[in-house]
XYZ file of C-alpha atoms in Angstrom:
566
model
C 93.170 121.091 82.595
C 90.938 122.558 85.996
C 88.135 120.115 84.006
C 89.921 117.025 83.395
C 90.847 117.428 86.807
C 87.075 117.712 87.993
C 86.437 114.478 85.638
C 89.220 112.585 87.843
C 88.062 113.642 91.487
C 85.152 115.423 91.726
C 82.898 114.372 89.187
C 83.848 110.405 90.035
C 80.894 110.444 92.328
C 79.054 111.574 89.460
C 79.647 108.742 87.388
C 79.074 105.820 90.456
C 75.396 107.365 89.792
C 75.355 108.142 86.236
C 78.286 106.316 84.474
C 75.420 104.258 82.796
C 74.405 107.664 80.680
C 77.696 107.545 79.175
C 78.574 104.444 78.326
C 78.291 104.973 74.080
C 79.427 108.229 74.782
C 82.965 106.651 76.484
C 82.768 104.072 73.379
C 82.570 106.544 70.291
C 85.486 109.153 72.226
C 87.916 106.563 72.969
C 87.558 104.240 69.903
C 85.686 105.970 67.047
C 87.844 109.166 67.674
C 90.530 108.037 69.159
C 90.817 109.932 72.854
C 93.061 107.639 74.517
C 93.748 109.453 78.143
C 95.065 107.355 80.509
C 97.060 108.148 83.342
C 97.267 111.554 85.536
C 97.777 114.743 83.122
C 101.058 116.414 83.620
C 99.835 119.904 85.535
C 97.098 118.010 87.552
C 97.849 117.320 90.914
C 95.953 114.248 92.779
C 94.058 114.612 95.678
C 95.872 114.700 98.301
C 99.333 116.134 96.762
C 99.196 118.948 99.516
C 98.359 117.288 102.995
C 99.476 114.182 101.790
C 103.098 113.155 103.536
C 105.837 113.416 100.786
C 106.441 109.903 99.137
C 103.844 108.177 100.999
C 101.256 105.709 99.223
C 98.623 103.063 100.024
C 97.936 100.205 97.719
C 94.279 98.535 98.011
C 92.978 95.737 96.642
C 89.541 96.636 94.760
C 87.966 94.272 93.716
C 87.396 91.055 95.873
C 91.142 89.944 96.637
C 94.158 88.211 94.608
C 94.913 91.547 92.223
C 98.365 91.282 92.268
C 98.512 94.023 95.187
C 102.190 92.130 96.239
C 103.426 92.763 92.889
C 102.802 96.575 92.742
C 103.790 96.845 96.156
C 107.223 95.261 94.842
C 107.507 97.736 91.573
C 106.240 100.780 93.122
C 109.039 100.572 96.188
C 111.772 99.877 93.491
C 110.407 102.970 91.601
C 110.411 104.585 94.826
C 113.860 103.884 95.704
C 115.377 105.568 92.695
C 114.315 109.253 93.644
C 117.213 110.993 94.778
C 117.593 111.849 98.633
C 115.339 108.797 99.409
C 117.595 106.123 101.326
C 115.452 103.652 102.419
C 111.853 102.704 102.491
C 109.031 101.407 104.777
C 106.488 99.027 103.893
C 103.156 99.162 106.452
C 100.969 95.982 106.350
C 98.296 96.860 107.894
C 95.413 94.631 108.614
C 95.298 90.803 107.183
C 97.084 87.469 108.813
C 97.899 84.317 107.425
C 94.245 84.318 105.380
C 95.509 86.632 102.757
C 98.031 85.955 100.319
C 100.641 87.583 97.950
C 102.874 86.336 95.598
C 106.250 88.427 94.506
C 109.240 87.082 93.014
C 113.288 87.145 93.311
C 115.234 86.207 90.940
C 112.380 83.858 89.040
C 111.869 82.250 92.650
C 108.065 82.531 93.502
C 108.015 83.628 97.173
C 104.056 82.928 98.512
C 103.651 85.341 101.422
C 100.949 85.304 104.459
C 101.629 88.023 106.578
C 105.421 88.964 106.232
C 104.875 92.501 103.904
C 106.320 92.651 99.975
C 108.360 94.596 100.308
C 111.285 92.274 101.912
C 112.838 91.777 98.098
C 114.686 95.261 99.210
C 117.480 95.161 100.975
C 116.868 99.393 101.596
C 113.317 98.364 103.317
C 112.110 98.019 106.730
C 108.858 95.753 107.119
C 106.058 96.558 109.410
C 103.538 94.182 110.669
C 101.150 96.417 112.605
C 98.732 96.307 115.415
C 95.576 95.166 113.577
C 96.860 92.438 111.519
C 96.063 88.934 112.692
C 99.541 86.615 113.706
C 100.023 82.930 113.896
C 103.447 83.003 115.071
C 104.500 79.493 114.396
C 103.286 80.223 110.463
C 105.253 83.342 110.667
C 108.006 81.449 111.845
C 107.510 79.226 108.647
C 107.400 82.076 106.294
C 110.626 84.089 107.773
C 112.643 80.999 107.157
C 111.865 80.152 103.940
C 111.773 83.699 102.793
C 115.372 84.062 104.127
C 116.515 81.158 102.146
C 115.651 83.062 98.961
C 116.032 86.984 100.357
C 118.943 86.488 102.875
C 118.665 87.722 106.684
C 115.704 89.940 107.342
C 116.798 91.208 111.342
C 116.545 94.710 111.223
C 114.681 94.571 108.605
C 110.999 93.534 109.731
C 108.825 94.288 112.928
C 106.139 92.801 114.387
C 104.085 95.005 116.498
C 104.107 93.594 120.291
C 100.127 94.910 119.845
C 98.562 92.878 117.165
C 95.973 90.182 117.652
C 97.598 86.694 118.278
C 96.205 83.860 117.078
C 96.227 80.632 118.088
C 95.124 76.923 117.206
C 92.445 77.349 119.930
C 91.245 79.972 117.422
C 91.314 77.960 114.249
C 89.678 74.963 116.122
C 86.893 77.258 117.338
C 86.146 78.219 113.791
C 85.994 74.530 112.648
C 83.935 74.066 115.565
C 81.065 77.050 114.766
C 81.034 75.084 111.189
C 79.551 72.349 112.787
C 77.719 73.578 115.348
C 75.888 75.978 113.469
C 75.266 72.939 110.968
C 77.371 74.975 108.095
C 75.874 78.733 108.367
C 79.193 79.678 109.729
C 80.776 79.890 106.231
C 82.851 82.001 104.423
C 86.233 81.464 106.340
C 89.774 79.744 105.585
C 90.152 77.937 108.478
C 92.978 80.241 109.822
C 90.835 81.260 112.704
C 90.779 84.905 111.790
C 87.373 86.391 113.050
C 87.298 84.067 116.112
C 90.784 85.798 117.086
C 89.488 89.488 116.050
C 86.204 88.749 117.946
C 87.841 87.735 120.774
C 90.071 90.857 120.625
C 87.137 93.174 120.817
C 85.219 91.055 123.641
C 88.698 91.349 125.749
C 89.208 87.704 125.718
C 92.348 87.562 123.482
C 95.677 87.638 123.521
C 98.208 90.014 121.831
C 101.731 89.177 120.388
C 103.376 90.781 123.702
C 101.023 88.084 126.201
C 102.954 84.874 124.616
C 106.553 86.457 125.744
C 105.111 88.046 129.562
C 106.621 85.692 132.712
C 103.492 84.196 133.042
C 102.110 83.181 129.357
C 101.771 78.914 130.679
C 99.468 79.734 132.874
C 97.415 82.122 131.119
C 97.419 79.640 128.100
C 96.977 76.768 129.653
C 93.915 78.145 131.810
C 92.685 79.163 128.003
C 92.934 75.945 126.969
C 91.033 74.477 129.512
C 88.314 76.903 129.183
C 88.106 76.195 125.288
C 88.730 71.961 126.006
C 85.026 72.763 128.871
C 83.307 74.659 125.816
C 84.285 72.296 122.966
C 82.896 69.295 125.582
C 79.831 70.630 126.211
C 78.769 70.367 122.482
C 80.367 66.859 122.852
C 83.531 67.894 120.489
C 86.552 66.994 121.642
C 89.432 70.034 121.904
C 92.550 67.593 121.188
C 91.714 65.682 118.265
C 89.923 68.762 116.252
C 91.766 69.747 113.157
C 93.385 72.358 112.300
C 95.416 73.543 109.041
C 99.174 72.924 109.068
C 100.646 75.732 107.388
C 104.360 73.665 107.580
C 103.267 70.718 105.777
C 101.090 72.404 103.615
C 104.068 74.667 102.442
C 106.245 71.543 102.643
C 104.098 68.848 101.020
C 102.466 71.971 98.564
C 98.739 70.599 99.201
C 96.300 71.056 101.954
C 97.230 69.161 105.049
C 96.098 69.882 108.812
C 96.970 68.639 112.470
C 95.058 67.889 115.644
C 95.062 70.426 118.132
C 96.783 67.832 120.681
C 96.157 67.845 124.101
C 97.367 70.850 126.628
C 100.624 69.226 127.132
C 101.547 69.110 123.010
C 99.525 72.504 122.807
C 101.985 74.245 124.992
C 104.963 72.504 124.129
C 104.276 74.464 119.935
C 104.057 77.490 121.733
C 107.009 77.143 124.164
C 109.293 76.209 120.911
C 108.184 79.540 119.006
C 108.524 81.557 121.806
C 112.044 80.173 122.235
C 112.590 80.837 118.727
C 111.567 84.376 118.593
C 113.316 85.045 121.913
C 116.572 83.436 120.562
C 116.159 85.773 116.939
C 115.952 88.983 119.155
C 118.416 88.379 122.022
C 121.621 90.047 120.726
C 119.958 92.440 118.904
C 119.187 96.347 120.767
C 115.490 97.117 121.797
C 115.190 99.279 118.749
C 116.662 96.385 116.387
C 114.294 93.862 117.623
C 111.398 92.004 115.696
C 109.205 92.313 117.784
C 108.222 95.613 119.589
C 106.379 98.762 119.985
C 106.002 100.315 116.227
C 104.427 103.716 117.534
C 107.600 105.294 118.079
C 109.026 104.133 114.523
C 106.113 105.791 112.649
C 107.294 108.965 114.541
C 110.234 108.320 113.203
C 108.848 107.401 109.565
C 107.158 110.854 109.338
C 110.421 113.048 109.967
C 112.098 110.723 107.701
C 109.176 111.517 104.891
C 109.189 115.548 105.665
C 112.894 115.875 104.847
C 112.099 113.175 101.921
C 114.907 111.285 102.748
C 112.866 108.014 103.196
C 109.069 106.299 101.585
C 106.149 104.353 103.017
C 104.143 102.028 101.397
C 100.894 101.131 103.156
C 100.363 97.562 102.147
C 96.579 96.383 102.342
C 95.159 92.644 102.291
C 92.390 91.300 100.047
C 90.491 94.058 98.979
C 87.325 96.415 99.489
C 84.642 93.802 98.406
C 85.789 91.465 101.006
C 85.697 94.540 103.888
C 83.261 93.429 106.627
C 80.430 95.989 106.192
C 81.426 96.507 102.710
C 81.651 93.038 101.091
C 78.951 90.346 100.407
C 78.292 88.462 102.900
C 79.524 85.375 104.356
C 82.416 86.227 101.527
C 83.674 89.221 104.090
C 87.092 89.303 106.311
C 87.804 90.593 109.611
C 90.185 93.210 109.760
C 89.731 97.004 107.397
C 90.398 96.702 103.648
C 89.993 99.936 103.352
C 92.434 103.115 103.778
C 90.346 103.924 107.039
C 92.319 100.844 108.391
C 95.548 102.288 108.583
C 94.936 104.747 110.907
C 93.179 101.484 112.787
C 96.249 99.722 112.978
C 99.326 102.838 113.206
C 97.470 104.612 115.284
C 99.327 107.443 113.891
C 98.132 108.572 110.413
C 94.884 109.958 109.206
C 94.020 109.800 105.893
C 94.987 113.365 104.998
C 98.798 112.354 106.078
C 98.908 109.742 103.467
C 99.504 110.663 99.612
C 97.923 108.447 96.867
C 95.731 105.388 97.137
C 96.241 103.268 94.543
C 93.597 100.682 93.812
C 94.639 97.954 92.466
C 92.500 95.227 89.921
C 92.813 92.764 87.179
C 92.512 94.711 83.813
C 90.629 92.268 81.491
C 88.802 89.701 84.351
C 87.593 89.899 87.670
C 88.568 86.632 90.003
C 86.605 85.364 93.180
C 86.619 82.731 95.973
C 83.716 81.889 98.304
C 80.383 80.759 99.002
C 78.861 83.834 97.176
C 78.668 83.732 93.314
C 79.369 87.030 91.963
C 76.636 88.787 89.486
C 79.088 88.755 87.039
C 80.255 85.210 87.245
C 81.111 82.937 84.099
C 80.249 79.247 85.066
C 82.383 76.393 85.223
C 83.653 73.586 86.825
C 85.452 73.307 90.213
C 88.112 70.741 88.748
C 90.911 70.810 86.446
C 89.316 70.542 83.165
C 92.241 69.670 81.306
C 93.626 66.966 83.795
C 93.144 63.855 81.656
C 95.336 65.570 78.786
C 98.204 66.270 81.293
C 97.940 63.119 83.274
C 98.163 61.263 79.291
C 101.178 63.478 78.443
C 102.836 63.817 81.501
C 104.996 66.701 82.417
C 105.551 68.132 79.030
C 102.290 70.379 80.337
C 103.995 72.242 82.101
C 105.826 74.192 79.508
C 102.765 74.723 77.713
C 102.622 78.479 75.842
C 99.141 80.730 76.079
C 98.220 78.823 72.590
C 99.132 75.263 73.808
C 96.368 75.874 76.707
C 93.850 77.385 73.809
C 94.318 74.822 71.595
C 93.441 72.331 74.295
C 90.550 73.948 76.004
C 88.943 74.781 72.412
C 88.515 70.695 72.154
C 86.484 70.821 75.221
C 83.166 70.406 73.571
C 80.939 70.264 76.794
C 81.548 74.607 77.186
C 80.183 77.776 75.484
C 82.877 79.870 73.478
C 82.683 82.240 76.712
C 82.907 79.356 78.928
C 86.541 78.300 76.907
C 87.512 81.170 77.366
C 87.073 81.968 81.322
C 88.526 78.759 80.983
C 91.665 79.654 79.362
C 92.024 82.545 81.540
C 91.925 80.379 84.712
C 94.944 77.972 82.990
C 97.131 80.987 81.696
C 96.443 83.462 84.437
C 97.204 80.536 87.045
C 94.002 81.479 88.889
C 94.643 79.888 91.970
C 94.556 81.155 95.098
C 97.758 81.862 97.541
C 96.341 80.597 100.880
C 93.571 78.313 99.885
C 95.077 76.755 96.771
C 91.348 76.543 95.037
C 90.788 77.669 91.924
C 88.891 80.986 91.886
C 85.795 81.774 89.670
C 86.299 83.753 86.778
C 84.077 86.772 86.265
C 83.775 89.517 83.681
C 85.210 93.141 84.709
C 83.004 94.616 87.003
C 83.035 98.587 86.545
C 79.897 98.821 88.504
C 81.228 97.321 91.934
C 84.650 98.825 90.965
C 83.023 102.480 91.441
C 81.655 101.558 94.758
C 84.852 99.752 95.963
C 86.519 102.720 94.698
C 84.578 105.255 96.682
C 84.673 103.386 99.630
C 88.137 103.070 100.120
C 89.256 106.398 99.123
C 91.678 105.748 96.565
C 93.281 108.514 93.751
C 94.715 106.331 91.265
C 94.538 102.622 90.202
C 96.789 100.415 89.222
C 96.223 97.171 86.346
C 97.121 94.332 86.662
C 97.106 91.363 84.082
C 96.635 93.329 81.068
C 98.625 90.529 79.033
C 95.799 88.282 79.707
C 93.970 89.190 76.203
C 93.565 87.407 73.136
C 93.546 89.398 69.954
C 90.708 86.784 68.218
C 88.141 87.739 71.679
C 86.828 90.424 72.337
C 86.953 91.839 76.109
C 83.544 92.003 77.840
C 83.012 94.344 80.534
C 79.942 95.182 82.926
C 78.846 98.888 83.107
C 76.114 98.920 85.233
C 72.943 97.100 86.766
C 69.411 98.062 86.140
C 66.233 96.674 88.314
C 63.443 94.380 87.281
C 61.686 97.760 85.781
C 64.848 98.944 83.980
C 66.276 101.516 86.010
C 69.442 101.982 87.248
C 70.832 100.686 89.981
C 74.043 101.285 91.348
C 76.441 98.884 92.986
C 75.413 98.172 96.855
C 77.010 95.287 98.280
C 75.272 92.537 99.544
C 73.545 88.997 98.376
C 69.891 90.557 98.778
C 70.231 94.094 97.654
C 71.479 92.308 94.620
C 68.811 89.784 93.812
C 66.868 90.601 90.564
C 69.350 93.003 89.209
C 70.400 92.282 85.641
C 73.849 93.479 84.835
C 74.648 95.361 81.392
C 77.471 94.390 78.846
C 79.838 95.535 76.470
C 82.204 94.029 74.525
C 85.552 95.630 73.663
C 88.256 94.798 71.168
C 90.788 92.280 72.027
C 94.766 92.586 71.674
C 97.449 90.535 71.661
C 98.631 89.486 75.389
C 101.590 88.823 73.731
C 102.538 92.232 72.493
C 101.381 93.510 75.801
C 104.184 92.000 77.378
C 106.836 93.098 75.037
C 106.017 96.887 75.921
C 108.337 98.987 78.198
C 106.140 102.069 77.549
C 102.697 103.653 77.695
C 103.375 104.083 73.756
C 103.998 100.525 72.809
C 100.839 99.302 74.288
C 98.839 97.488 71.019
C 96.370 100.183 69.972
C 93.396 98.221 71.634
C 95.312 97.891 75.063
C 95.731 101.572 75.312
C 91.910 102.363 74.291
C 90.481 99.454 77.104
C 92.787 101.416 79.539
C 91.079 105.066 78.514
C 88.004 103.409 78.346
C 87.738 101.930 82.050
C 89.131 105.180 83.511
C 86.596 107.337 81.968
C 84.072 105.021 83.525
C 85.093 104.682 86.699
C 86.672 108.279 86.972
C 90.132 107.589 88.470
C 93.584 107.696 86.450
C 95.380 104.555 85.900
C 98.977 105.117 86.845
C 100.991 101.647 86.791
C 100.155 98.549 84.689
C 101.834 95.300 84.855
C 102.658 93.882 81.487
C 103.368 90.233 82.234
C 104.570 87.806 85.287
C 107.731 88.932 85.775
C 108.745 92.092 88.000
C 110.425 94.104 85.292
C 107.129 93.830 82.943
C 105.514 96.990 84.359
C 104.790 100.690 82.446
C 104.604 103.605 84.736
C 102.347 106.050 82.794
C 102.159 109.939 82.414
C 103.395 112.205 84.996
C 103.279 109.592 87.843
C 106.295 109.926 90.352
C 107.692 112.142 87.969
């Protein structure tokens, strides 16, 4: 068992060097002879099992956002919340704003969320938005409303810390401004003004929540404004009539849609109404009840409550390692820490040897991306809805299309490669659009390579799949191991558009199974024999156990596997 253990942990450095030596090897074990070993051994503690808090877990995205990190957020709490002594549970967001996007559901109502955590479908949880996420408070108005419609009344139930970064339309504006300025090489953004506000942060020029509800906030906005309105000018731009997105109508109209900043008067006035609002939410409630306020003392609290093991804490990251500033590709990157070094960043309470598991989290049979930068293991096609002009001559009977409805349809398109139908299928069934920007996202092939380095980096234990239904039983799954140079040799994953240019990434193709069956299974066991031998095969590669895998789109279709919170 002391070497399986080794092949989990230790030796997982080992194999973002080397995993290239052992690719057949990994093939003829898990499907010539049948050593399917997935999850964490009974006997074999994880990492950080000793120093780790009791009950406490961070779930990272690993891969380059959009996993379905929301989603095991959601079923690991509800796991969580069945162990006896535990009463209630805490859910950490820790970095993000209203760029990032997660999708959970209640009671088959989809509920889109920005920068409210996912773990407000449980009435037992208390939701923390720390000190280094990014907050547009009139979106976050937005989202508490309609999330209340469908969850009921969140007071007492979610903080904001009074110390993260506020942002603004001043901020968004400046980012649409740098676009132009810099005649497009300012790229990579969503418009939601995210690094201009964390930039501005670190330079001492920004504002935190706490500055929009001090005595004086008019006057220190309004002299901001002005100072933005003399910048904007000097590049002949005017302040007022810039656009900016409208995360109301966007919600309410479900398409794009933005506003004009508006002049200092109209400016003010937004601000004045969602201070009112938040004020108003807050005013009967105690200091400790509040929405807004310090969170340092509760994660004091948090820590007593995990020692006894009378409560959890879920650390809930946004987009994922290959989007982390230094760690992603470039202009593709985000502002705030991906990674598990973030939540000591934004708690300023727990190192990384106070939190249990990491769980990384990725898309089992596809990788999915949005940006400028085209990933190395990218499967071309087009930007628009291929199959529009068969459900604009059919109308809405789309709509309730099956996974064969959409493959009989896209198998007509004769313009596209059998590989190329088949991304294509994935983007239709997999509804591969994204949360905030509402583009659809490329469709790549598995990246085990990057996943290594994504892995090291953030310093998960464990990973968790997601979208393991998306198979086909007639196709088979193809998955990159590794890059090699213009002379053959290895290279491993380092991130970056240059460091990657001439590399040639390496192939294999595994057998299909039928999504279909995948869905039907409530256990590790009743996994189609080809689903269970993909999972052993991408843990042996990338040297991690896979502990949770999501069976289909609904909440209950998940399989806990092995000893996992056992």
């Amino acid at each position: 068992m002391s070497s399986y253990s080794r092949l989990l942990y230790i030796h997982q450095n080992e194999l973002y060097h080397n995993a290239h030596k052992r690719v057949s090897e990994d093939i003829q074990a898990v499907y010539k002879r049948n050593k399917i070993a997935v999850g964490l051994p009974k006997g074999v503690k994880s990492r950080y099992a000793i120093s780790g808090l009791p009950n406490s877990y961070a779930v990272i995205g690993m891969m380059w956002g959009d996993e379905g990190k929301g989603r095991i957020v959601d079923n690991l709490l509800e796991k969580l919340l069945t162990n006896p002594g535990i009463k209630n549970a805490y859910v950490v967001r820790f970095q993000g704003g209203s760029n990032a996007g997660h999708t959970v559901y209640k009671d088959r109502h989809k509920i889109p969320l920005h920068q409210l955590p996912s773990g407000i479908l449980h009435s037992r949880s208390v939701n923390i938005m720390d000190s280094a996420m990014v907050i547009h408070m009139e979106d976050l108005q937005t989202e508490i409303i309609d999330a209340e419609a469908i969850v009921g009344d969140l007071q007492e139930r979610l903080v904001l810390s009074e110390d993260a970064m506020l942002s603004t339309d001043l901020e968004r504006a400046e980012e649409v401004f740098l676009r132009e300025k810099t005649l497009g090489k300012s790229k990579g953004g969503t418009g939601r003004g995210m690094s201009q506000t964390v930039a501005h942060y670190i330079d001492r020029q920004g504002f935190i929540v706490a500055d929009l509800f001090e005595k004086n906030w008019k006057a220190r906005f309004s002299k901001k404004y002005d100072t933005y309105k003399r910048d904007f000018a000097a590049w002949d731009h005017d302040l007022a009539t810039t656009d900016v997105p409208d995360f109301r109508q966007t919600r309410k109209q479900k398409k794009p849609l933005t506003r004009k900043v508006g002049t200092k008067k109209e400016f003010l006035e937004r601000l004045h109404n969602v201070r009112n609002w938040f004020l108003k939410r807050d005013s009967k409630l105690s200091k400790k009840q509040r929405l807004i306020q310090n969170t340092f003392p509760i994660h004091h609290q948090i820590e007593d409550f995990l020692v006894s093991r009378k409560a959890s804490v879920v650390f809930e990251g946004a987009q994922a390692v290959g989007l982390h500033f230094r760690l992603g590709r470039r202009p593709d990157v985000t502002s705030t820490d991906t990674t598990m070094t973030g939540i000591k960043d934004s708690t300023a309470y727990y190192t990384r040897e106070m939190i249990g598991d990491g769980i990384g989290v990725f898309k089992a049979t596809y990788d999915s991306s949005v940006g400028q930068v085209k990933p190395m293991t990218i499967i071309n096609l087009p930007k628009d809805d291929l199959l529009l002009k068969v459900k604009q001559k059919i109308g809405d009977t789309w709509k309730n299309w099956n996974d064969e409805d959409y493959w009989r349809e896209i198998k007509k398109l004769k313009s596209l490669s059998v590989e190329q139908k088949y991304a294509a299928w994935i983007r239709e069934v997999a509804k591969e659009k994204g949360t905030t920007t509402g583009r659809y996202r490329e469709i790549c092939y598995l990246d085990l390579a990057a996943m290594r380095f994504n892995a090291k980096m953030s310093e998960v234990t464990m990973l968790a799949v997601t979208h393991l239904d998306i198979a086909r039983k007639d196709h088979a799954i193809r998955v990159c191991t590794h890059y090699t140079d213009s002379k053959g040799r290895n290279s491993p994953y380092q991130p970056g558009q240059k460091r990657q240019k001439g590399l040639k990434p390496h192939y294999v193709d595994l057998p299909g199974f039928d999504g279909r069956q995948v869905q039907k299974a409530k256990r590790f066991d009743e996994l189609p024999e080809n689903a269970k031998k993909f999972l052993a095969f991408i843990q042996r590669q990338v040297g991690l156990p896979i502990t949770i895998v999501s069976t289909g789109p609904n909440r209950e279709d998940v399989v806990f596997i092995s000893s996992f919170l056992s």
